[in-house]
XYZ file of C-alpha atoms in Angstrom:
96
model
C 95.309 95.430 124.889
C 97.618 98.445 124.600
C 100.065 98.534 121.709
C 103.683 98.971 122.671
C 105.870 101.462 120.868
C 107.453 99.826 117.839
C 110.935 98.350 117.840
C 113.110 96.985 115.045
C 111.305 97.422 111.747
C 107.789 97.624 113.243
C 105.497 100.617 112.804
C 102.550 101.862 114.849
C 99.625 102.933 112.678
C 96.589 105.066 113.490
C 93.843 103.166 111.667
C 91.566 105.480 109.670
C 89.618 102.764 107.844
C 89.632 98.989 108.202
C 88.202 96.579 105.690
C 85.786 93.830 106.608
C 86.192 91.432 103.715
C 85.084 87.944 102.756
C 87.967 86.308 104.619
C 86.680 87.992 107.817
C 83.214 86.533 107.166
C 84.689 83.043 106.690
C 86.707 83.551 109.879
C 83.658 84.666 111.892
C 81.657 81.669 110.645
C 84.433 79.290 111.693
C 85.073 78.188 108.128
C 88.793 79.087 108.194
C 89.196 76.805 111.214
C 87.180 74.063 109.545
C 89.288 74.309 106.370
C 92.566 74.235 108.304
C 91.507 71.254 110.399
C 90.242 69.310 107.369
C 93.627 69.733 105.687
C 95.499 68.683 108.833
C 96.927 72.146 109.520
C 97.115 73.875 112.891
C 94.622 76.704 113.311
C 95.082 79.807 115.411
C 92.062 82.094 115.856
C 92.411 85.331 113.919
C 90.966 88.670 115.061
C 88.857 90.613 112.556
C 90.371 93.078 110.116
C 92.906 91.787 107.604
C 93.510 95.209 105.983
C 93.466 98.895 106.829
C 94.525 102.371 105.743
C 96.113 104.770 108.183
C 98.947 107.053 109.206
C 102.216 105.979 110.795
C 102.399 107.324 114.366
C 105.777 105.860 115.337
C 108.433 103.726 113.677
C 111.177 101.433 114.901
C 114.782 102.358 114.067
C 114.978 100.076 111.011
C 111.441 100.612 109.688
C 110.812 101.556 106.070
C 108.403 104.341 107.099
C 108.423 107.528 109.169
C 105.771 109.126 111.367
C 103.236 110.924 109.186
C 103.484 108.508 106.240
C 100.150 107.290 104.901
C 100.038 103.521 104.495
C 97.879 100.569 103.524
C 98.433 97.532 105.758
C 97.740 93.817 105.213
C 97.946 92.028 108.559
C 95.625 90.516 111.168
C 93.665 92.260 113.890
C 93.374 95.652 112.214
C 89.786 96.335 113.282
C 91.014 98.751 115.956
C 92.100 102.373 116.375
C 95.829 101.728 116.590
C 97.988 98.757 115.547
C 101.674 97.858 115.675
C 102.730 95.777 112.668
C 105.898 94.834 110.776
C 106.753 97.512 108.213
C 106.895 94.734 105.583
C 103.101 94.416 105.976
C 102.627 98.031 104.865
C 102.758 99.837 101.544
C 102.674 103.570 100.832
C 99.100 104.620 100.108
C 100.285 107.209 97.605
C 102.977 106.517 95.045
C 106.007 108.608 95.745
């Protein structure tokens, strides 16, 4: 899947490091699905990588970041080289 250039407040991030955390393990074991179904909730499969650190490559016109900004992102499917996410899912990696 190729990421499209960001629009609105989305940003495209070059992923330098992605975290594989306990939630990813639960997801891979099917336990997130099991928990959702046991509570009566709908479940949608989630790709691995719920967090990453990287550099903004491109930003939509209303994004809170600019190309070159270093960010930490909390979103789904970040176990990849490049990801387009809402800028609200990102935080500056260095206080400014």
